PDB file of C-alpha atoms in Angstrom:
ATOM      1  CA  UNK A   1      86.549  32.385   2.083  1.00  0.00           C
ATOM      2  CA  UNK A   2      84.461  30.284  -0.228  1.00  0.00           C
ATOM      3  CA  UNK A   3      80.999  29.020   0.630  1.00  0.00           C
ATOM      4  CA  UNK A   4      79.389  25.982  -1.076  1.00  0.00           C
ATOM      5  CA  UNK A   5      76.548  26.635  -3.399  1.00  0.00           C
ATOM      6  CA  UNK A   6      73.206  25.794  -1.915  1.00  0.00           C
ATOM      7  CA  UNK A   7      71.328  22.829  -3.462  1.00  0.00           C
ATOM      8  CA  UNK A   8      67.582  22.626  -3.781  1.00  0.00           C
ATOM      9  CA  UNK A   9      65.599  19.377  -3.769  1.00  0.00           C
ATOM     10  CA  UNK A  10      62.192  19.290  -5.423  1.00  0.00           C
ATOM     11  CA  UNK A  11      59.615  18.874  -2.734  1.00  0.00           C
ATOM     12  CA  UNK A  12      57.321  15.833  -2.987  1.00  0.00           C
ATOM     13  CA  UNK A  13      53.715  16.961  -3.226  1.00  0.00           C
ATOM     14  CA  UNK A  14      51.597  15.938  -0.305  1.00  0.00           C
ATOM     15  CA  UNK A  15      48.655  13.775  -1.415  1.00  0.00           C
ATOM     16  CA  UNK A  16      45.739  13.851   0.971  1.00  0.00           C
ATOM     17  CA  UNK A  17      45.035  10.459   2.459  1.00  0.00           C
ATOM     18  CA  UNK A  18      41.965   8.705   1.047  1.00  0.00           C
ATOM     19  CA  UNK A  19      39.730   7.543   3.848  1.00  0.00           C
ATOM     20  CA  UNK A  20      39.219   3.775   3.771  1.00  0.00           C
ATOM     21  CA  UNK A  21      35.943   2.489   2.397  1.00  0.00           C
ATOM     22  CA  UNK A  22      33.783   1.474   5.314  1.00  0.00           C
ATOM     23  CA  UNK A  23      33.150  -2.258   5.404  1.00  0.00           C
ATOM     24  CA  UNK A  24      29.612  -3.450   4.987  1.00  0.00           C
ATOM     25  CA  UNK A  25      27.972  -4.341   8.233  1.00  0.00           C
ATOM     26  CA  UNK A  26      28.008  -8.127   8.698  1.00  0.00           C
ATOM     27  CA  UNK A  27      24.234  -8.159   9.153  1.00  0.00           C
ATOM     28  CA  UNK A  28      23.626  -6.528   5.762  1.00  0.00           C
ATOM     29  CA  UNK A  29      26.088  -8.828   4.001  1.00  0.00           C
ATOM     30  CA  UNK A  30      24.414 -11.878   5.558  1.00  0.00           C
ATOM     31  CA  UNK A  31      20.985 -10.613   4.504  1.00  0.00           C
ATOM     32  CA  UNK A  32      22.266 -10.046   0.983  1.00  0.00           C
ATOM     33  CA  UNK A  33      23.704 -13.551   0.832  1.00  0.00           C
ATOM     34  CA  UNK A  34      20.451 -15.085   2.030  1.00  0.00           C
ATOM     35  CA  UNK A  35      18.415 -12.988  -0.405  1.00  0.00           C
ATOM     36  CA  UNK A  36      20.640 -14.128  -3.279  1.00  0.00           C
ATOM     37  CA  UNK A  37      20.314 -17.760  -2.209  1.00  0.00           C
ATOM     38  CA  UNK A  38      16.527 -17.428  -1.905  1.00  0.00           C
ATOM     39  CA  UNK A  39      16.323 -15.803  -5.327  1.00  0.00           C
ATOM     40  CA  UNK A  40      18.343 -18.674  -6.797  1.00  0.00           C
ATOM     41  CA  UNK A  41      15.819 -21.139  -5.408  1.00  0.00           C
ATOM     42  CA  UNK A  42      12.603 -19.245  -6.187  1.00  0.00           C
ATOM     43  CA  UNK A  43      13.231 -17.503  -9.506  1.00  0.00           C
ATOM     44  CA  UNK A  44      14.025 -20.573 -11.730  1.00  0.00           C
ATOM     45  CA  UNK A  45      10.798 -22.500 -10.941  1.00  0.00           C
ATOM     46  CA  UNK A  46       8.727 -19.313 -11.209  1.00  0.00           C
ATOM     47  CA  UNK A  47      10.169 -18.562 -14.647  1.00  0.00           C
ATOM     48  CA  UNK A  48       9.650 -22.179 -15.701  1.00  0.00           C
ATOM     49  CA  UNK A  49       6.019 -22.032 -14.554  1.00  0.00           C
ATOM     50  CA  UNK A  50       5.466 -18.824 -16.527  1.00  0.00           C
ATOM     51  CA  UNK A  51       6.936 -20.430 -19.641  1.00  0.00           C
ATOM     52  CA  UNK A  52       4.651 -23.449 -19.207  1.00  0.00           C
ATOM     53  CA  UNK A  53       1.569 -21.246 -18.744  1.00  0.00           C
ATOM     54  CA  UNK A  54       2.424 -19.144 -21.802  1.00  0.00           C
ATOM     55  CA  UNK A  55       3.016 -22.255 -23.914  1.00  0.00           C
ATOM     56  CA  UNK A  56      -0.204 -23.815 -22.594  1.00  0.00           C
ATOM     57  CA  UNK A  57      -2.178 -20.687 -23.465  1.00  0.00           C
ATOM     58  CA  UNK A  58      -0.596 -20.497 -26.919  1.00  0.00           C
ATOM     59  CA  UNK A  59      -1.290 -24.156 -27.728  1.00  0.00           C
ATOM     60  CA  UNK A  60      -4.847 -24.385 -26.381  1.00  0.00           C
ATOM     61  CA  UNK A  61      -6.015 -20.878 -27.167  1.00  0.00           C
ATOM     62  CA  UNK A  62      -9.548 -19.795 -26.311  1.00  0.00           C
ATOM     63  CA  UNK A  63     -11.350 -22.814 -27.717  1.00  0.00           C
ATOM     64  CA  UNK A  64     -13.901 -24.345 -25.341  1.00  0.00           C
ATOM     65  CA  UNK A  65     -13.387 -27.920 -26.495  1.00  0.00           C
ATOM     66  CA  UNK A  66     -11.185 -30.227 -24.471  1.00  0.00           C
ATOM     67  CA  UNK A  67      -8.591 -28.875 -22.049  1.00  0.00           C
ATOM     68  CA  UNK A  68      -9.221 -25.266 -20.961  1.00  0.00           C
ATOM     69  CA  UNK A  69      -6.485 -22.673 -21.225  1.00  0.00           C
ATOM     70  CA  UNK A  70      -5.060 -20.854 -18.176  1.00  0.00           C
ATOM     71  CA  UNK A  71      -7.208 -17.861 -19.064  1.00  0.00           C
ATOM     72  CA  UNK A  72     -10.341 -20.007 -19.114  1.00  0.00           C
ATOM     73  CA  UNK A  73      -9.362 -21.666 -15.832  1.00  0.00           C
ATOM     74  CA  UNK A  74      -9.146 -18.242 -14.213  1.00  0.00           C
ATOM     75  CA  UNK A  75     -12.455 -17.052 -15.668  1.00  0.00           C
ATOM     76  CA  UNK A  76     -14.402 -20.231 -14.809  1.00  0.00           C
ATOM     77  CA  UNK A  77     -12.837 -20.977 -11.402  1.00  0.00           C
ATOM     78  CA  UNK A  78     -12.078 -17.481 -10.129  1.00  0.00           C
ATOM     79  CA  UNK A  79     -14.376 -17.812  -7.108  1.00  0.00           C
ATOM     80  CA  UNK A  80     -12.953 -21.246  -6.262  1.00  0.00           C
ATOM     81  CA  UNK A  81      -9.417 -19.844  -6.350  1.00  0.00           C
ATOM     82  CA  UNK A  82     -10.103 -16.672  -4.392  1.00  0.00           C
ATOM     83  CA  UNK A  83     -12.436 -18.143  -1.772  1.00  0.00           C
ATOM     84  CA  UNK A  84     -11.063 -21.504  -0.566  1.00  0.00           C
ATOM     85  CA  UNK A  85     -12.477 -21.160   2.981  1.00  0.00           C
ATOM     86  CA  UNK A  86     -16.234 -20.915   2.374  1.00  0.00           C
ATOM     87  CA  UNK A  87     -18.476 -23.519   3.974  1.00  0.00           C
ATOM     88  CA  UNK A  88     -22.134 -23.769   2.998  1.00  0.00           C
ATOM     89  CA  UNK A  89     -22.654 -27.113   4.697  1.00  0.00           C
ATOM     90  CA  UNK A  90     -22.592 -30.642   3.342  1.00  0.00           C
ATOM     91  CA  UNK A  91     -20.165 -31.105   0.482  1.00  0.00           C
ATOM     92  CA  UNK A  92     -20.501 -27.467  -0.621  1.00  0.00           C
ATOM     93  CA  UNK A  93     -17.170 -26.335   0.818  1.00  0.00           C
ATOM     94  CA  UNK A  94     -14.061 -24.537  -0.319  1.00  0.00           C
ATOM     95  CA  UNK A  95     -10.985 -26.438  -1.402  1.00  0.00           C
ATOM     96  CA  UNK A  96      -9.270 -25.799   1.914  1.00  0.00           C
ATOM     97  CA  UNK A  97     -11.855 -27.858   3.803  1.00  0.00           C
ATOM     98  CA  UNK A  98     -11.703 -30.707   1.305  1.00  0.00           C
ATOM     99  CA  UNK A  99      -7.904 -30.816   1.570  1.00  0.00           C
ATOM    100  CA  UNK A 100      -8.097 -30.514   5.367  1.00  0.00           C
ATOM    101  CA  UNK A 101     -10.471 -33.486   5.586  1.00  0.00           C
ATOM    102  CA  UNK A 102      -8.163 -35.571   3.406  1.00  0.00           C
ATOM    103  CA  UNK A 103      -5.151 -34.512   5.490  1.00  0.00           C
ATOM    104  CA  UNK A 104      -6.852 -35.694   8.686  1.00  0.00           C
ATOM    105  CA  UNK A 105      -7.407 -39.113   7.151  1.00  0.00           C
ATOM    106  CA  UNK A 106      -3.826 -39.243   5.914  1.00  0.00           C
ATOM    107  CA  UNK A 107      -2.527 -38.163   9.322  1.00  0.00           C
ATOM    108  CA  UNK A 108      -4.325 -41.006  11.113  1.00  0.00           C
ATOM    109  CA  UNK A 109      -3.542 -43.742   8.605  1.00  0.00           C
ATOM    110  CA  UNK A 110       0.049 -42.678   8.051  1.00  0.00           C
ATOM    111  CA  UNK A 111       0.773 -42.423  11.786  1.00  0.00           C
ATOM    112  CA  UNK A 112      -0.413 -45.993  12.330  1.00  0.00           C
ATOM    113  CA  UNK A 113       1.623 -47.227   9.364  1.00  0.00           C
ATOM    114  CA  UNK A 114       4.721 -45.357  10.604  1.00  0.00           C
ATOM    115  CA  UNK A 115       4.611 -46.966  14.058  1.00  0.00           C
ATOM    116  CA  UNK A 116       3.862 -50.471  12.757  1.00  0.00           C
ATOM    117  CA  UNK A 117       6.280 -50.143   9.838  1.00  0.00           C
ATOM    118  CA  UNK A 118       9.241 -49.063  11.989  1.00  0.00           C
ATOM    119  CA  UNK A 119       8.657 -51.857  14.525  1.00  0.00           C
ATOM    120  CA  UNK A 120       8.265 -54.493  11.808  1.00  0.00           C
ATOM    121  CA  UNK A 121      11.292 -53.141   9.949  1.00  0.00           C
ATOM    122  CA  UNK A 122      13.451 -53.391  13.071  1.00  0.00           C
ATOM    123  CA  UNK A 123      12.223 -56.953  13.650  1.00  0.00           C
ATOM    124  CA  UNK A 124      12.835 -58.052  10.062  1.00  0.00           C
ATOM    125  CA  UNK A 125      16.203 -56.309   9.849  1.00  0.00           C
ATOM    126  CA  UNK A 126      17.570 -57.668  13.105  1.00  0.00           C
ATOM    127  CA  UNK A 127      16.279 -61.261  12.826  1.00  0.00           C
ATOM    128  CA  UNK A 128      17.672 -63.400  10.012  1.00  0.00           C
ATOM    129  CA  UNK A 129      14.814 -65.920  10.023  1.00  0.00           C
ATOM    130  CA  UNK A 130      12.182 -63.169  10.062  1.00  0.00           C
ATOM    131  CA  UNK A 131      13.888 -61.542   7.084  1.00  0.00           C
ATOM    132  CA  UNK A 132      13.909 -64.803   5.114  1.00  0.00           C
ATOM    133  CA  UNK A 133      10.279 -65.523   5.900  1.00  0.00           C
ATOM    134  CA  UNK A 134       8.667 -62.081   5.672  1.00  0.00           C
ATOM    135  CA  UNK A 135      10.728 -60.095   3.165  1.00  0.00           C
ATOM    136  CA  UNK A 136       9.508 -62.024   0.071  1.00  0.00           C
ATOM    137  CA  UNK A 137       5.906 -61.531   1.199  1.00  0.00           C
ATOM    138  CA  UNK A 138       6.461 -57.806   1.718  1.00  0.00           C
ATOM    139  CA  UNK A 139       8.073 -57.504  -1.723  1.00  0.00           C
ATOM    140  CA  UNK A 140       4.977 -59.067  -3.315  1.00  0.00           C
ATOM    141  CA  UNK A 141       2.390 -57.086  -1.345  1.00  0.00           C
ATOM    142  CA  UNK A 142       4.066 -53.728  -1.942  1.00  0.00           C
ATOM    143  CA  UNK A 143       3.390 -54.031  -5.682  1.00  0.00           C
ATOM    144  CA  UNK A 144      -0.395 -54.217  -5.171  1.00  0.00           C
ATOM    145  CA  UNK A 145      -2.008 -50.911  -6.276  1.00  0.00           C
ATOM    146  CA  UNK A 146      -3.778 -48.910  -3.543  1.00  0.00           C
ATOM    147  CA  UNK A 147      -7.230 -49.159  -5.126  1.00  0.00           C
ATOM    148  CA  UNK A 148      -6.946 -52.945  -5.255  1.00  0.00           C
ATOM    149  CA  UNK A 149      -7.153 -52.953  -1.444  1.00  0.00           C
ATOM    150  CA  UNK A 150     -10.359 -50.909  -1.413  1.00  0.00           C
ATOM    151  CA  UNK A 151     -12.857 -53.769  -2.055  1.00  0.00           C
ATOM    152  CA  UNK A 152     -11.198 -55.845   0.668  1.00  0.00           C
ATOM    153  CA  UNK A 153     -11.336 -52.961   3.149  1.00  0.00           C
ATOM    154  CA  UNK A 154     -15.004 -52.282   2.333  1.00  0.00           C
ATOM    155  CA  UNK A 155     -15.827 -55.956   2.781  1.00  0.00           C
ATOM    156  CA  UNK A 156     -14.020 -56.000   6.125  1.00  0.00           C
ATOM    157  CA  UNK A 157     -15.186 -52.698   7.659  1.00  0.00           C
ATOM    158  CA  UNK A 158     -18.473 -51.942   5.797  1.00  0.00           C
ATOM    159  CA  UNK A 159     -17.856 -48.181   6.269  1.00  0.00           C
ATOM    160  CA  UNK A 160     -16.124 -45.550   4.196  1.00  0.00           C
ATOM    161  CA  UNK A 161     -13.967 -43.890   6.873  1.00  0.00           C
ATOM    162  CA  UNK A 162     -12.173 -46.998   8.249  1.00  0.00           C
ATOM    163  CA  UNK A 163     -11.861 -48.348   4.712  1.00  0.00           C
ATOM    164  CA  UNK A 164     -10.025 -45.214   3.608  1.00  0.00           C
ATOM    165  CA  UNK A 165      -7.750 -45.387   6.652  1.00  0.00           C
ATOM    166  CA  UNK A 166      -6.942 -49.017   5.901  1.00  0.00           C
ATOM    167  CA  UNK A 167      -6.049 -48.180   2.293  1.00  0.00           C
ATOM    168  CA  UNK A 168      -3.688 -45.454   3.524  1.00  0.00           C
ATOM    169  CA  UNK A 169      -2.156 -47.780   6.087  1.00  0.00           C
ATOM    170  CA  UNK A 170      -1.585 -50.714   3.746  1.00  0.00           C
ATOM    171  CA  UNK A 171      -0.194 -48.466   1.010  1.00  0.00           C
ATOM    172  CA  UNK A 172       2.300 -46.544   3.149  1.00  0.00           C
ATOM    173  CA  UNK A 173       3.630 -49.328   5.366  1.00  0.00           C
ATOM    174  CA  UNK A 174       5.754 -51.197   2.796  1.00  0.00           C
ATOM    175  CA  UNK A 175       8.426 -48.561   2.040  1.00  0.00           C
ATOM    176  CA  UNK A 176       8.714 -47.858   5.781  1.00  0.00           C
ATOM    177  CA  UNK A 177       9.277 -51.549   6.594  1.00  0.00           C
ATOM    178  CA  UNK A 178      11.744 -52.116   3.761  1.00  0.00           C
ATOM    179  CA  UNK A 179      13.848 -48.996   4.360  1.00  0.00           C
ATOM    180  CA  UNK A 180      13.946 -49.554   8.117  1.00  0.00           C
ATOM    181  CA  UNK A 181      15.036 -53.175   7.637  1.00  0.00           C
ATOM    182  CA  UNK A 182      17.790 -52.081   5.244  1.00  0.00           C
ATOM    183  CA  UNK A 183      18.993 -49.517   7.771  1.00  0.00           C
ATOM    184  CA  UNK A 184      19.113 -52.112  10.565  1.00  0.00           C
ATOM    185  CA  UNK A 185      21.086 -54.548   8.403  1.00  0.00           C
ATOM    186  CA  UNK A 186      23.558 -51.795   7.475  1.00  0.00           C
ATOM    187  CA  UNK A 187      24.442 -50.797  11.031  1.00  0.00           C
ATOM    188  CA  UNK A 188      28.278 -50.729  11.173  1.00  0.00           C
ATOM    189  CA  UNK A 189      29.779 -53.717  12.924  1.00  0.00           C
ATOM    190  CA  UNK A 190      31.828 -51.372  15.121  1.00  0.00           C
ATOM    191  CA  UNK A 191      28.610 -50.078  16.668  1.00  0.00           C
ATOM    192  CA  UNK A 192      27.464 -53.605  17.425  1.00  0.00           C
ATOM    193  CA  UNK A 193      30.838 -54.506  18.955  1.00  0.00           C
ATOM    194  CA  UNK A 194      30.777 -51.417  21.163  1.00  0.00           C
ATOM    195  CA  UNK A 195      27.300 -52.352  22.379  1.00  0.00           C
ATOM    196  CA  UNK A 196      28.563 -55.827  23.255  1.00  0.00           C
ATOM    197  CA  UNK A 197      31.597 -54.458  25.087  1.00  0.00           C
ATOM    198  CA  UNK A 198      29.431 -52.060  27.076  1.00  0.00           C
ATOM    199  CA  UNK A 199      26.883 -54.845  27.647  1.00  0.00           C
ATOM    200  CA  UNK A 200      23.949 -52.658  26.668  1.00  0.00           C
ATOM    201  CA  UNK A 201      20.508 -54.007  27.363  1.00  0.00           C
ATOM    202  CA  UNK A 202      18.138 -54.477  24.396  1.00  0.00           C
ATOM    203  CA  UNK A 203      16.332 -51.239  25.286  1.00  0.00           C
ATOM    204  CA  UNK A 204      19.604 -49.301  25.577  1.00  0.00           C
ATOM    205  CA  UNK A 205      20.850 -50.802  22.312  1.00  0.00           C
ATOM    206  CA  UNK A 206      17.612 -49.797  20.576  1.00  0.00           C
ATOM    207  CA  UNK A 207      17.733 -46.202  21.859  1.00  0.00           C
ATOM    208  CA  UNK A 208      21.476 -45.479  21.743  1.00  0.00           C
ATOM    209  CA  UNK A 209      22.686 -47.540  18.777  1.00  0.00           C
ATOM    210  CA  UNK A 210      19.926 -48.753  16.494  1.00  0.00           C
ATOM    211  CA  UNK A 211      17.710 -45.674  16.205  1.00  0.00           C
ATOM    212  CA  UNK A 212      20.507 -43.107  15.607  1.00  0.00           C
ATOM    213  CA  UNK A 213      22.164 -45.365  13.016  1.00  0.00           C
ATOM    214  CA  UNK A 214      18.954 -46.109  11.098  1.00  0.00           C
ATOM    215  CA  UNK A 215      17.308 -42.664  11.262  1.00  0.00           C
ATOM    216  CA  UNK A 216      18.289 -41.662   7.679  1.00  0.00           C
ATOM    217  CA  UNK A 217      16.829 -44.906   6.317  1.00  0.00           C
ATOM    218  CA  UNK A 218      13.687 -44.603   8.436  1.00  0.00           C
ATOM    219  CA  UNK A 219      12.943 -41.084   7.243  1.00  0.00           C
ATOM    220  CA  UNK A 220      13.605 -42.039   3.649  1.00  0.00           C
ATOM    221  CA  UNK A 221      10.878 -44.653   4.039  1.00  0.00           C
ATOM    222  CA  UNK A 222       8.627 -42.152   5.800  1.00  0.00           C
ATOM    223  CA  UNK A 223       8.983 -39.649   2.966  1.00  0.00           C
ATOM    224  CA  UNK A 224       8.089 -42.288   0.389  1.00  0.00           C
ATOM    225  CA  UNK A 225       5.238 -43.491   2.590  1.00  0.00           C
ATOM    226  CA  UNK A 226       3.667 -40.077   3.121  1.00  0.00           C
ATOM    227  CA  UNK A 227       3.709 -39.458  -0.629  1.00  0.00           C
ATOM    228  CA  UNK A 228       2.027 -42.793  -1.299  1.00  0.00           C
ATOM    229  CA  UNK A 229      -0.505 -42.059   1.464  1.00  0.00           C
ATOM    230  CA  UNK A 230      -1.498 -38.828  -0.256  1.00  0.00           C
ATOM    231  CA  UNK A 231      -1.852 -40.647  -3.572  1.00  0.00           C
ATOM    232  CA  UNK A 232      -3.946 -43.372  -1.964  1.00  0.00           C
ATOM    233  CA  UNK A 233      -6.391 -41.079  -0.170  1.00  0.00           C
ATOM    234  CA  UNK A 234      -7.117 -39.048  -3.300  1.00  0.00           C
ATOM    235  CA  UNK A 235      -7.785 -42.201  -5.303  1.00  0.00           C
ATOM    236  CA  UNK A 236      -9.881 -43.888  -2.609  1.00  0.00           C
ATOM    237  CA  UNK A 237     -12.010 -40.781  -1.957  1.00  0.00           C
ATOM    238  CA  UNK A 238     -13.042 -40.779  -5.599  1.00  0.00           C
ATOM    239  CA  UNK A 239     -14.879 -44.036  -4.955  1.00  0.00           C
ATOM    240  CA  UNK A 240     -15.872 -43.627  -1.292  1.00  0.00           C
ATOM    241  CA  UNK A 241     -17.566 -40.231  -1.651  1.00  0.00           C
ATOM    242  CA  UNK A 242     -18.140 -37.646   1.080  1.00  0.00           C
ATOM    243  CA  UNK A 243     -16.024 -34.612   1.829  1.00  0.00           C
ATOM    244  CA  UNK A 244     -12.452 -34.811   0.591  1.00  0.00           C
ATOM    245  CA  UNK A 245     -10.284 -33.593  -2.250  1.00  0.00           C
ATOM    246  CA  UNK A 246     -10.613 -36.899  -4.117  1.00  0.00           C
ATOM    247  CA  UNK A 247     -14.404 -36.774  -3.955  1.00  0.00           C
ATOM    248  CA  UNK A 248     -14.326 -33.119  -5.069  1.00  0.00           C
ATOM    249  CA  UNK A 249     -12.285 -34.000  -8.175  1.00  0.00           C
ATOM    250  CA  UNK A 250     -14.638 -36.856  -9.093  1.00  0.00           C
ATOM    251  CA  UNK A 251     -17.731 -34.718  -8.439  1.00  0.00           C
ATOM    252  CA  UNK A 252     -16.432 -31.931 -10.672  1.00  0.00           C
ATOM    253  CA  UNK A 253     -15.655 -34.456 -13.388  1.00  0.00           C
ATOM    254  CA  UNK A 254     -19.264 -35.642 -13.310  1.00  0.00           C
ATOM    255  CA  UNK A 255     -20.318 -31.996 -13.607  1.00  0.00           C
ATOM    256  CA  UNK A 256     -17.904 -31.480 -16.549  1.00  0.00           C
ATOM    257  CA  UNK A 257     -16.078 -28.671 -14.733  1.00  0.00           C
ATOM    258  CA  UNK A 258     -12.547 -29.364 -15.950  1.00  0.00           C
ATOM    259  CA  UNK A 259     -11.283 -25.955 -14.829  1.00  0.00           C
ATOM    260  CA  UNK A 260     -12.199 -26.741 -11.215  1.00  0.00           C
ATOM    261  CA  UNK A 261     -10.385 -30.067 -11.508  1.00  0.00           C
ATOM    262  CA  UNK A 262      -7.212 -28.290 -12.633  1.00  0.00           C
ATOM    263  CA  UNK A 263      -7.389 -25.963  -9.634  1.00  0.00           C
ATOM    264  CA  UNK A 264      -7.935 -28.951  -7.318  1.00  0.00           C
ATOM    265  CA  UNK A 265      -4.944 -30.744  -8.853  1.00  0.00           C
ATOM    266  CA  UNK A 266      -2.796 -27.703  -8.086  1.00  0.00           C
ATOM    267  CA  UNK A 267      -3.930 -27.925  -4.440  1.00  0.00           C
ATOM    268  CA  UNK A 268      -3.145 -31.661  -4.392  1.00  0.00           C
ATOM    269  CA  UNK A 269       0.359 -31.135  -5.762  1.00  0.00           C
ATOM    270  CA  UNK A 270       1.208 -28.239  -3.437  1.00  0.00           C
ATOM    271  CA  UNK A 271      -0.120 -30.118  -0.399  1.00  0.00           C
ATOM    272  CA  UNK A 272       1.864 -33.223  -1.294  1.00  0.00           C
ATOM    273  CA  UNK A 273       4.996 -31.124  -1.709  1.00  0.00           C
ATOM    274  CA  UNK A 274       4.590 -29.570   1.731  1.00  0.00           C
ATOM    275  CA  UNK A 275       3.943 -32.985   3.301  1.00  0.00           C
ATOM    276  CA  UNK A 276       7.221 -34.245   1.850  1.00  0.00           C
ATOM    277  CA  UNK A 277       9.079 -31.125   3.020  1.00  0.00           C
ATOM    278  CA  UNK A 278       7.587 -31.479   6.497  1.00  0.00           C
ATOM    279  CA  UNK A 279       8.772 -35.073   6.898  1.00  0.00           C
ATOM    280  CA  UNK A 280      12.195 -34.140   5.477  1.00  0.00           C
ATOM    281  CA  UNK A 281      12.496 -31.248   7.935  1.00  0.00           C
ATOM    282  CA  UNK A 282      11.544 -33.523  10.818  1.00  0.00           C
ATOM    283  CA  UNK A 283      14.147 -36.047   9.682  1.00  0.00           C
ATOM    284  CA  UNK A 284      16.789 -33.312   9.444  1.00  0.00           C
ATOM    285  CA  UNK A 285      15.972 -32.230  12.994  1.00  0.00           C
ATOM    286  CA  UNK A 286      15.909 -35.726  14.475  1.00  0.00           C
ATOM    287  CA  UNK A 287      19.092 -36.890  12.757  1.00  0.00           C
ATOM    288  CA  UNK A 288      20.859 -33.520  13.267  1.00  0.00           C
ATOM    289  CA  UNK A 289      21.427 -33.024   9.563  1.00  0.00           C
ATOM    290  CA  UNK A 290      22.384 -36.605   8.670  1.00  0.00           C
ATOM    291  CA  UNK A 291      19.067 -37.663   7.124  1.00  0.00           C
ATOM    292  CA  UNK A 292      19.024 -38.546   3.462  1.00  0.00           C
ATOM    293  CA  UNK A 293      17.943 -35.541   1.370  1.00  0.00           C
TER     294      UNK A 293
END
């Protein structure tokens, strides 16, 4: 009796299973994404500023004639930079209090111009005869420089504070009127037809149709207006005197303290930037993300 020869098959080696790599927690990945986005926004301007400061220092050097170098600005205005909140009474105050005083004036004048500008813009944009009669006048008046209004305001009010508020008001109102009027004229005809079909009252039309449709235009005008208000108050305070960042710059110029002026200009620029960002953020909130960037 014959038996078949046994056959042997080479056994496949058993490879231990590699445990899967644990996924990153979603919270950490989101934080990493936000940190990368923030770094992309912050790092480029910081590097650019450093390059400008280095070039400025290299060009000017340590000479004490003309424009001071960044090193000289730090040495001469160190106390002004490090102590912006001191208050010794009168006009002897830190930069924070000068900027705060100017901001209060801008807040009052700009608020009045915003209310009046939006109402006038709606009237001009929605009424054909008002647009034909008033728009050319607005286009002429908006080209008048802010300081040109100062003698008229002083002659009318005889006081520095209301004169400064009037200069802010008359400077900021034109872009608000013009942009609001453009927004009203560009309301889609479908919106107007729907309002007619629903027989909305003028108040309902204003709240439900006109304001939502014109919000991006309104806030574009407000952003331009707040920037012009800040420019106007600094210029007017140079001539009106008293506490304020404009008066501080002019006072330091008379004292030949150019380094302090440079520090004050940095405060002016940063404050103006935050004013613009604040109005843009408000517009983004009101229009639910549809405001013009």
